[in-house]
């Protein structure tokens, strides 16, 4: 296609009021990118790439022929595919034609409206996508999207029957006819800022998160976003911030001044989605439980500083009691969290979500029809070697573990060579803390690459596998030096003055260095954003010197595009899991650790919130039923903590003097204490059920309500269609409610 033929590309301006999503295309007329734009590719290669973007291939003649037929009159090189496959076109021709074709399908096939504008420096094209309520309803029905019903019980009824607290979710399956509005009245409606409106007031069935999920779901049926990025057509796509809602979150949540305010979890969920809100819900639970560990630990630490040497027995008793207490603490934390998690899944309508999860956009495979569902999806290729790839990835992890062990051995050899120097413990502790951080960063990059290479099918599968890879390495990297000091050093070298004191010193260094580096790391997204804006401002000033029509003002959408992406809370979970490990594994050696952890968690919540609200793009509102593999990781740490604390008390603390007990007696004491701690965890997990009774009853009640309400409402409207002229036979919505005697709608 000639350059002149593409003039309509930037002239489209079909704008509606509901901006939902932004696509950021590479600009086909960017003078700074002249060399790449003038590079050539064969028509055969161009057509193959073009078809992959539209989720088909040349071999899929049925679908590919339709795509080619749709555009061959507007895109001249498409018609030359069979006759001149070796002819060449420039990247500029390919980019211009492909973007034009995407925009055509957005409007005529997908049914979305869009508006386009160029970035200030003319290197990108912003495509703002808009929806209408009618379009959303049609598409929501197509994909059976879940929406929540209005409240079905009064506060008095909820107090009597807690299982009625949260109204259920139902698939939207409403025909768009004259009775649609009446049937839709059973669902919640929302204003522009996602606040629920009263029945009878004007509002939308969809919150922003619903809109963007529906839009992305439909877009992925037509376009392959990963191929767009691979072929350098699309730079990125992102959700749009609502400045009014965001300002409220910044004020009430995302600042250090809100340290002692309760987190607005429902508002977080409504704005960022369930995956992000579950992280902050878990942090709240963790923070509350850390208070109990911190109080006991701080008291024990003060006793260690104040008790005289002749009161050693009392201190020993308190240390053993603290170890046992920590075991119970970790067990109760796990059980209370899993119950809270189930409650959130019930409240937010995500129970059973993972069984319905879509494929990742990055998942590579052959397109074909699913024999079970009849839908088109990617199928893993036979040559994929998924298991072999995983085996190779874990082999690489083992190599990194060996490197860590070698680094730690080197540090302790250096320490042994300088053991007469007073600075030796401090310097080696600092070196170990820095080594931990550097190796975590390096392996983190490698693990992400390997995990992507493994080609996982769903987002949950991808994140869970990445979490396991990272944690297995970081477990060794973070704790190996501490295990060495706690259990081996006294037999190989010598602890000065004793191993518990040395372990405490090492823990203090690691904790303080990590905290300091976290502050530095926090500034990176801010610095990157400022640097990106500064670079563009400099470029714009240079361009304006040559062309006075260049605008200097950067709009809100452009500004948001300069922020870093927020992929998932995986790194945040990992940081807290490692911290939990320090507390659970070694706390009896350094009782003030929970107090330091409490300070870090309290600050971390607000810092993570600030980072999310001020330094990143609005994340896609991924749904989630639970925190995934992180619970298994935390439970594993808790069980390891019981064993570690029992070993610290028996073998390292000096409570059980080796002059009074032989090694077999010490071993028996350790086994007995360890069994008591592990058995206590098991008993607590059995006594406290994972799912609250109100959640189980609420699920059953919710399914029943959905069937009865939706069935009765649909049947009632069908009856009206058949009896439109028989007013006396018609039944009102309130009559139905009174007849079935189960639901009442009320207004505040």
mmCIF file of C-alpha atoms in Angstrom, residues 194-513:
data_model
loop_
_atom_site.group_PDB
_atom_site.id
_atom_site.type_symbol
_atom_site.label_atom_id
_atom_site.label_comp_id
_atom_site.label_asym_id
_atom_site.label_seq_id
_atom_site.Cartn_x
_atom_site.Cartn_y
_atom_site.Cartn_z
ATOM 1 C CA UNK A 194 -17.942 2.041 40.205
ATOM 2 C CA UNK A 195 -20.216 2.962 43.096
ATOM 3 C CA UNK A 196 -23.381 0.887 43.291
ATOM 4 C CA UNK A 197 -26.555 2.842 42.525
ATOM 5 C CA UNK A 198 -29.965 2.179 44.026
ATOM 6 C CA UNK A 199 -32.562 0.235 42.134
ATOM 7 C CA UNK A 200 -34.378 2.503 39.696
ATOM 8 C CA UNK A 201 -31.458 4.924 39.320
ATOM 9 C CA UNK A 202 -29.515 5.182 36.075
ATOM 10 C CA UNK A 203 -26.359 3.119 36.021
ATOM 11 C CA UNK A 204 -24.336 0.549 34.133
ATOM 12 C CA UNK A 205 -24.374 -3.202 34.683
ATOM 13 C CA UNK A 206 -20.599 -3.151 34.407
ATOM 14 C CA UNK A 207 -17.817 -1.756 36.542
ATOM 15 C CA UNK A 208 -14.644 -0.722 34.732
ATOM 16 C CA UNK A 209 -12.988 -4.064 35.512
ATOM 17 C CA UNK A 210 -15.929 -5.886 33.928
ATOM 18 C CA UNK A 211 -15.712 -3.696 30.840
ATOM 19 C CA UNK A 212 -12.001 -4.196 30.310
ATOM 20 C CA UNK A 213 -12.231 -7.972 30.859
ATOM 21 C CA UNK A 214 -14.992 -8.247 28.274
ATOM 22 C CA UNK A 215 -13.122 -6.009 25.810
ATOM 23 C CA UNK A 216 -9.852 -7.953 26.173
ATOM 24 C CA UNK A 217 -11.677 -11.287 25.926
ATOM 25 C CA UNK A 218 -13.310 -10.257 22.654
ATOM 26 C CA UNK A 219 -10.126 -8.701 21.247
ATOM 27 C CA UNK A 220 -8.220 -11.923 21.877
ATOM 28 C CA UNK A 221 -10.783 -13.796 19.805
ATOM 29 C CA UNK A 222 -9.752 -11.744 16.767
ATOM 30 C CA UNK A 223 -6.141 -10.655 17.309
ATOM 31 C CA UNK A 224 -2.917 -12.193 18.590
ATOM 32 C CA UNK A 225 -1.387 -9.433 20.709
ATOM 33 C CA UNK A 226 1.872 -11.293 21.236
ATOM 34 C CA UNK A 227 2.401 -11.618 17.495
ATOM 35 C CA UNK A 228 1.658 -7.911 17.102
ATOM 36 C CA UNK A 229 4.466 -7.171 19.544
ATOM 37 C CA UNK A 230 6.820 -9.753 18.039
ATOM 38 C CA UNK A 231 6.359 -8.211 14.573
ATOM 39 C CA UNK A 232 6.764 -4.680 16.021
ATOM 40 C CA UNK A 233 3.263 -3.528 15.153
ATOM 41 C CA UNK A 234 2.088 -3.000 18.736
ATOM 42 C CA UNK A 235 4.302 -1.580 21.473
ATOM 43 C CA UNK A 236 1.909 -2.310 24.328
ATOM 44 C CA UNK A 237 -1.711 -2.262 25.480
ATOM 45 C CA UNK A 238 -2.941 -1.068 28.861
ATOM 46 C CA UNK A 239 -5.884 -0.189 31.085
ATOM 47 C CA UNK A 240 -6.784 3.411 31.851
ATOM 48 C CA UNK A 241 -6.580 5.047 35.259
ATOM 49 C CA UNK A 242 -9.630 6.792 36.725
ATOM 50 C CA UNK A 243 -8.071 9.848 38.348
ATOM 51 C CA UNK A 244 -10.991 10.461 40.714
ATOM 52 C CA UNK A 245 -10.993 6.931 42.155
ATOM 53 C CA UNK A 246 -7.195 6.861 42.194
ATOM 54 C CA UNK A 247 -7.026 10.105 44.151
ATOM 55 C CA UNK A 248 -9.276 8.580 46.817
ATOM 56 C CA UNK A 249 -7.078 5.481 47.067
ATOM 57 C CA UNK A 250 -3.942 7.607 47.329
ATOM 58 C CA UNK A 251 -5.483 9.597 50.150
ATOM 59 C CA UNK A 252 -6.972 6.724 52.157
ATOM 60 C CA UNK A 253 -4.493 3.946 51.445
ATOM 61 C CA UNK A 254 -1.371 4.616 49.374
ATOM 62 C CA UNK A 255 0.616 6.843 51.717
ATOM 63 C CA UNK A 256 2.696 6.403 54.851
ATOM 64 C CA UNK A 257 0.319 8.752 56.695
ATOM 65 C CA UNK A 258 -2.376 6.067 56.367
ATOM 66 C CA UNK A 259 -0.275 3.476 58.257
ATOM 67 C CA UNK A 260 -2.895 2.811 60.879
ATOM 68 C CA UNK A 261 -5.941 3.007 58.630
ATOM 69 C CA UNK A 262 -7.726 -0.186 57.626
ATOM 70 C CA UNK A 263 -7.112 -1.168 54.021
ATOM 71 C CA UNK A 264 -10.165 -0.555 51.771
ATOM 72 C CA UNK A 265 -10.015 -4.053 50.277
ATOM 73 C CA UNK A 266 -13.277 -3.831 48.338
ATOM 74 C CA UNK A 267 -12.183 -0.570 46.722
ATOM 75 C CA UNK A 268 -8.803 -2.121 45.914
ATOM 76 C CA UNK A 269 -10.560 -5.110 44.360
ATOM 77 C CA UNK A 270 -12.933 -2.909 42.359
ATOM 78 C CA UNK A 271 -10.009 -0.900 40.962
ATOM 79 C CA UNK A 272 -7.129 -3.364 40.596
ATOM 80 C CA UNK A 273 -8.866 -6.745 40.461
ATOM 81 C CA UNK A 274 -8.938 -9.817 42.674
ATOM 82 C CA UNK A 275 -5.331 -10.957 42.209
ATOM 83 C CA UNK A 276 -3.907 -7.698 43.541
ATOM 84 C CA UNK A 277 -6.508 -7.323 46.295
ATOM 85 C CA UNK A 278 -5.824 -10.871 47.542
ATOM 86 C CA UNK A 279 -2.168 -9.936 47.993
ATOM 87 C CA UNK A 280 -3.097 -6.960 50.159
ATOM 88 C CA UNK A 281 -5.677 -9.045 52.039
ATOM 89 C CA UNK A 282 -2.953 -11.599 52.780
ATOM 90 C CA UNK A 283 -0.609 -8.809 53.882
ATOM 91 C CA UNK A 284 -3.269 -7.530 56.273
ATOM 92 C CA UNK A 285 -3.668 -10.995 57.795
ATOM 93 C CA UNK A 286 0.113 -11.456 58.003
ATOM 94 C CA UNK A 287 0.526 -8.031 59.587
ATOM 95 C CA UNK A 288 -2.091 -8.753 62.249
ATOM 96 C CA UNK A 289 -0.526 -12.093 63.162
ATOM 97 C CA UNK A 290 2.986 -10.634 63.257
ATOM 98 C CA UNK A 291 1.816 -8.366 66.088
ATOM 99 C CA UNK A 292 1.323 -11.430 68.307
ATOM 100 C CA UNK A 293 4.784 -12.789 67.458
ATOM 101 C CA UNK A 294 6.378 -9.350 67.888
ATOM 102 C CA UNK A 295 4.970 -8.787 71.388
ATOM 103 C CA UNK A 296 6.264 -12.118 72.696
ATOM 104 C CA UNK A 297 9.582 -11.781 70.829
ATOM 105 C CA UNK A 298 10.215 -8.238 72.044
ATOM 106 C CA UNK A 299 9.507 -9.296 75.636
ATOM 107 C CA UNK A 300 11.963 -12.194 75.324
ATOM 108 C CA UNK A 301 14.595 -9.927 73.760
ATOM 109 C CA UNK A 302 14.296 -7.488 76.671
ATOM 110 C CA UNK A 303 14.636 -10.395 79.104
ATOM 111 C CA UNK A 304 17.816 -11.510 77.335
ATOM 112 C CA UNK A 305 19.276 -8.040 77.846
ATOM 113 C CA UNK A 306 18.193 -7.576 81.460
ATOM 114 C CA UNK A 307 18.334 -10.969 83.181
ATOM 115 C CA UNK A 308 21.414 -11.764 85.212
ATOM 116 C CA UNK A 309 23.574 -14.773 84.405
ATOM 117 C CA UNK A 310 22.276 -16.655 87.466
ATOM 118 C CA UNK A 311 18.754 -16.477 85.967
ATOM 119 C CA UNK A 312 19.763 -18.463 82.908
ATOM 120 C CA UNK A 313 17.250 -21.243 83.632
ATOM 121 C CA UNK A 314 14.326 -18.804 83.451
ATOM 122 C CA UNK A 315 15.586 -17.471 80.116
ATOM 123 C CA UNK A 316 15.931 -21.008 78.779
ATOM 124 C CA UNK A 317 12.343 -21.814 79.742
ATOM 125 C CA UNK A 318 11.089 -18.687 77.974
ATOM 126 C CA UNK A 319 13.137 -19.516 74.855
ATOM 127 C CA UNK A 320 11.662 -23.013 74.621
ATOM 128 C CA UNK A 321 8.190 -21.576 75.219
ATOM 129 C CA UNK A 322 8.776 -19.018 72.454
ATOM 130 C CA UNK A 323 9.749 -21.759 69.989
ATOM 131 C CA UNK A 324 6.592 -23.714 70.797
ATOM 132 C CA UNK A 325 4.533 -20.529 70.599
ATOM 133 C CA UNK A 326 5.922 -19.741 67.126
ATOM 134 C CA UNK A 327 4.893 -23.165 65.891
ATOM 135 C CA UNK A 328 1.313 -22.620 67.067
ATOM 136 C CA UNK A 329 1.432 -19.059 65.708
ATOM 137 C CA UNK A 330 2.378 -20.222 62.198
ATOM 138 C CA UNK A 331 -0.289 -22.953 62.249
ATOM 139 C CA UNK A 332 -3.046 -20.542 63.305
ATOM 140 C CA UNK A 333 -1.880 -17.985 60.740
ATOM 141 C CA UNK A 334 -2.212 -20.538 57.937
ATOM 142 C CA UNK A 335 -5.662 -21.712 59.009
ATOM 143 C CA UNK A 336 -7.081 -18.243 59.603
ATOM 144 C CA UNK A 337 -5.772 -17.101 56.232
ATOM 145 C CA UNK A 338 -7.215 -20.025 54.281
ATOM 146 C CA UNK A 339 -10.613 -19.339 55.867
ATOM 147 C CA UNK A 340 -10.330 -15.642 54.981
ATOM 148 C CA UNK A 341 -9.288 -16.564 51.450
ATOM 149 C CA UNK A 342 -12.391 -18.720 50.987
ATOM 150 C CA UNK A 343 -14.529 -15.886 52.302
ATOM 151 C CA UNK A 344 -13.027 -13.420 49.801
ATOM 152 C CA UNK A 345 -13.553 -15.888 46.944
ATOM 153 C CA UNK A 346 -17.215 -16.192 47.967
ATOM 154 C CA UNK A 347 -17.628 -12.435 48.339
ATOM 155 C CA UNK A 348 -15.943 -11.635 45.009
ATOM 156 C CA UNK A 349 -17.435 -14.491 42.989
ATOM 157 C CA UNK A 350 -14.178 -16.265 42.133
ATOM 158 C CA UNK A 351 -14.852 -19.733 43.568
ATOM 159 C CA UNK A 352 -13.969 -22.257 40.864
ATOM 160 C CA UNK A 353 -12.297 -19.556 38.743
ATOM 161 C CA UNK A 354 -9.099 -21.491 37.990
ATOM 162 C CA UNK A 355 -11.036 -24.287 36.319
ATOM 163 C CA UNK A 356 -12.391 -21.695 33.848
ATOM 164 C CA UNK A 357 -9.125 -19.864 33.170
ATOM 165 C CA UNK A 358 -8.299 -18.846 29.597
ATOM 166 C CA UNK A 359 -5.032 -19.569 27.825
ATOM 167 C CA UNK A 360 -2.160 -17.126 28.194
ATOM 168 C CA UNK A 361 -1.643 -14.881 25.211
ATOM 169 C CA UNK A 362 2.053 -15.844 25.252
ATOM 170 C CA UNK A 363 1.259 -19.579 25.066
ATOM 171 C CA UNK A 364 2.628 -20.941 21.795
ATOM 172 C CA UNK A 365 0.877 -23.722 19.923
ATOM 173 C CA UNK A 366 -1.030 -24.675 16.806
ATOM 174 C CA UNK A 367 -4.492 -23.234 16.297
ATOM 175 C CA UNK A 368 -7.205 -25.840 16.038
ATOM 176 C CA UNK A 369 -10.687 -26.725 17.157
ATOM 177 C CA UNK A 370 -11.051 -28.082 20.679
ATOM 178 C CA UNK A 371 -12.867 -31.411 20.403
ATOM 179 C CA UNK A 372 -14.463 -30.901 23.835
ATOM 180 C CA UNK A 373 -15.723 -27.311 23.609
ATOM 181 C CA UNK A 374 -15.815 -26.924 19.835
ATOM 182 C CA UNK A 375 -13.959 -23.592 20.170
ATOM 183 C CA UNK A 376 -10.747 -22.556 18.441
ATOM 184 C CA UNK A 377 -7.733 -22.605 20.755
ATOM 185 C CA UNK A 378 -4.017 -23.234 20.734
ATOM 186 C CA UNK A 379 -2.906 -26.834 21.160
ATOM 187 C CA UNK A 380 0.501 -27.731 22.501
ATOM 188 C CA UNK A 381 2.671 -29.028 19.682
ATOM 189 C CA UNK A 382 4.001 -32.586 19.904
ATOM 190 C CA UNK A 383 7.527 -31.264 19.458
ATOM 191 C CA UNK A 384 7.093 -28.883 22.391
ATOM 192 C CA UNK A 385 9.002 -31.155 24.859
ATOM 193 C CA UNK A 386 7.344 -29.440 27.822
ATOM 194 C CA UNK A 387 8.677 -31.864 30.451
ATOM 195 C CA UNK A 388 12.199 -31.805 29.020
ATOM 196 C CA UNK A 389 12.175 -28.006 29.117
ATOM 197 C CA UNK A 390 11.105 -28.073 32.758
ATOM 198 C CA UNK A 391 13.857 -30.577 33.575
ATOM 199 C CA UNK A 392 16.430 -28.345 31.908
ATOM 200 C CA UNK A 393 15.148 -25.291 33.819
ATOM 201 C CA UNK A 394 15.514 -27.019 37.168
ATOM 202 C CA UNK A 395 18.976 -28.237 36.134
ATOM 203 C CA UNK A 396 19.973 -24.616 35.563
ATOM 204 C CA UNK A 397 18.557 -23.777 38.999
ATOM 205 C CA UNK A 398 20.770 -26.498 40.497
ATOM 206 C CA UNK A 399 23.820 -24.936 38.833
ATOM 207 C CA UNK A 400 22.947 -21.590 40.427
ATOM 208 C CA UNK A 401 22.508 -23.294 43.812
ATOM 209 C CA UNK A 402 26.021 -24.738 43.469
ATOM 210 C CA UNK A 403 27.299 -21.226 42.686
ATOM 211 C CA UNK A 404 25.617 -19.926 45.848
ATOM 212 C CA UNK A 405 27.167 -22.663 47.970
ATOM 213 C CA UNK A 406 30.569 -21.865 46.465
ATOM 214 C CA UNK A 407 30.109 -18.143 47.203
ATOM 215 C CA UNK A 408 29.113 -18.819 50.823
ATOM 216 C CA UNK A 409 32.059 -21.182 51.296
ATOM 217 C CA UNK A 410 34.335 -18.468 49.916
ATOM 218 C CA UNK A 411 32.955 -15.918 52.392
ATOM 219 C CA UNK A 412 33.469 -18.239 55.348
ATOM 220 C CA UNK A 413 36.995 -19.153 54.191
ATOM 221 C CA UNK A 414 37.735 -15.425 54.056
ATOM 222 C CA UNK A 415 36.291 -15.068 57.548
ATOM 223 C CA UNK A 416 38.343 -17.969 58.904
ATOM 224 C CA UNK A 417 41.496 -16.454 57.410
ATOM 225 C CA UNK A 418 40.765 -13.172 59.214
ATOM 226 C CA UNK A 419 39.189 -14.498 62.404
ATOM 227 C CA UNK A 420 41.657 -12.600 64.563
ATOM 228 C CA UNK A 421 40.441 -9.310 63.100
ATOM 229 C CA UNK A 422 37.685 -7.520 65.014
ATOM 230 C CA UNK A 423 35.977 -6.441 61.786
ATOM 231 C CA UNK A 424 35.716 -9.959 60.393
ATOM 232 C CA UNK A 425 32.139 -10.849 61.537
ATOM 233 C CA UNK A 426 30.687 -7.518 60.406
ATOM 234 C CA UNK A 427 32.390 -7.471 56.998
ATOM 235 C CA UNK A 428 31.518 -11.095 56.251
ATOM 236 C CA UNK A 429 27.924 -10.540 57.342
ATOM 237 C CA UNK A 430 27.710 -7.562 54.991
ATOM 238 C CA UNK A 431 29.298 -9.536 52.135
ATOM 239 C CA UNK A 432 26.827 -12.375 52.655
ATOM 240 C CA UNK A 433 23.865 -9.983 52.621
ATOM 241 C CA UNK A 434 25.085 -8.355 49.389
ATOM 242 C CA UNK A 435 25.805 -11.761 47.813
ATOM 243 C CA UNK A 436 22.249 -12.867 48.615
ATOM 244 C CA UNK A 437 20.804 -9.796 46.947
ATOM 245 C CA UNK A 438 22.968 -9.965 43.815
ATOM 246 C CA UNK A 439 22.375 -13.680 43.252
ATOM 247 C CA UNK A 440 18.622 -13.198 43.742
ATOM 248 C CA UNK A 441 18.560 -10.508 41.045
ATOM 249 C CA UNK A 442 20.665 -12.508 38.564
ATOM 250 C CA UNK A 443 18.778 -15.756 39.041
ATOM 251 C CA UNK A 444 15.447 -13.900 38.951
ATOM 252 C CA UNK A 445 16.151 -12.785 35.368
ATOM 253 C CA UNK A 446 17.277 -16.274 34.348
ATOM 254 C CA UNK A 447 14.253 -17.933 35.988
ATOM 255 C CA UNK A 448 11.828 -15.611 34.179
ATOM 256 C CA UNK A 449 13.450 -16.403 30.835
ATOM 257 C CA UNK A 450 13.385 -20.155 31.475
ATOM 258 C CA UNK A 451 9.809 -20.067 32.729
ATOM 259 C CA UNK A 452 8.651 -18.256 29.581
ATOM 260 C CA UNK A 453 10.612 -20.713 27.453
ATOM 261 C CA UNK A 454 8.768 -23.634 29.107
ATOM 262 C CA UNK A 455 5.564 -22.344 27.448
ATOM 263 C CA UNK A 456 2.932 -22.619 30.192
ATOM 264 C CA UNK A 457 -0.685 -22.614 29.056
ATOM 265 C CA UNK A 458 -2.425 -20.488 31.727
ATOM 266 C CA UNK A 459 -1.454 -17.458 33.793
ATOM 267 C CA UNK A 460 -1.860 -19.411 37.040
ATOM 268 C CA UNK A 461 0.335 -22.242 35.750
ATOM 269 C CA UNK A 462 2.973 -19.742 34.627
ATOM 270 C CA UNK A 463 3.044 -17.827 37.916
ATOM 271 C CA UNK A 464 3.002 -20.952 40.095
ATOM 272 C CA UNK A 465 5.932 -22.512 38.231
ATOM 273 C CA UNK A 466 7.909 -19.280 38.358
ATOM 274 C CA UNK A 467 7.213 -18.927 42.079
ATOM 275 C CA UNK A 468 8.486 -22.450 42.793
ATOM 276 C CA UNK A 469 11.661 -21.914 40.737
ATOM 277 C CA UNK A 470 12.415 -18.631 42.450
ATOM 278 C CA UNK A 471 11.636 -19.854 45.935
ATOM 279 C CA UNK A 472 13.695 -23.059 45.742
ATOM 280 C CA UNK A 473 16.729 -21.019 44.755
ATOM 281 C CA UNK A 474 16.115 -18.151 47.159
ATOM 282 C CA UNK A 475 15.521 -20.576 50.023
ATOM 283 C CA UNK A 476 19.072 -21.882 49.610
ATOM 284 C CA UNK A 477 20.542 -18.475 48.782
ATOM 285 C CA UNK A 478 18.916 -16.701 51.738
ATOM 286 C CA UNK A 479 19.262 -19.301 54.466
ATOM 287 C CA UNK A 480 22.307 -21.498 53.747
ATOM 288 C CA UNK A 481 24.784 -19.302 55.624
ATOM 289 C CA UNK A 482 22.411 -19.152 58.596
ATOM 290 C CA UNK A 483 21.976 -22.929 58.657
ATOM 291 C CA UNK A 484 25.751 -23.291 58.534
ATOM 292 C CA UNK A 485 26.261 -20.976 61.516
ATOM 293 C CA UNK A 486 23.386 -22.517 63.460
ATOM 294 C CA UNK A 487 24.163 -26.199 63.038
ATOM 295 C CA UNK A 488 27.600 -26.836 61.490
ATOM 296 C CA UNK A 489 30.081 -24.092 62.232
ATOM 297 C CA UNK A 490 30.737 -25.032 65.847
ATOM 298 C CA UNK A 491 31.812 -28.496 64.713
ATOM 299 C CA UNK A 492 33.936 -27.318 61.759
ATOM 300 C CA UNK A 493 35.389 -24.043 63.032
ATOM 301 C CA UNK A 494 34.434 -22.112 66.138
ATOM 302 C CA UNK A 495 31.652 -19.646 66.999
ATOM 303 C CA UNK A 496 32.661 -16.493 68.855
ATOM 304 C CA UNK A 497 31.375 -15.879 71.472
ATOM 305 C CA UNK A 498 28.748 -18.556 70.669
ATOM 306 C CA UNK A 499 26.731 -19.660 67.641
ATOM 307 C CA UNK A 500 23.448 -18.074 68.777
ATOM 308 C CA UNK A 501 25.129 -14.667 69.087
ATOM 309 C CA UNK A 502 26.836 -15.063 65.722
ATOM 310 C CA UNK A 503 23.553 -16.175 64.154
ATOM 311 C CA UNK A 504 21.829 -13.108 65.612
ATOM 312 C CA UNK A 505 24.522 -10.843 64.162
ATOM 313 C CA UNK A 506 24.226 -12.437 60.734
ATOM 314 C CA UNK A 507 20.415 -12.144 60.797
ATOM 315 C CA UNK A 508 20.626 -8.499 61.792
ATOM 316 C CA UNK A 509 22.970 -7.684 58.904
ATOM 317 C CA UNK A 510 20.852 -9.531 56.341
ATOM 318 C CA UNK A 511 17.657 -7.912 57.559
ATOM 319 C CA UNK A 512 19.070 -4.381 57.669
ATOM 320 C CA UNK A 513 20.794 -4.648 54.262
#
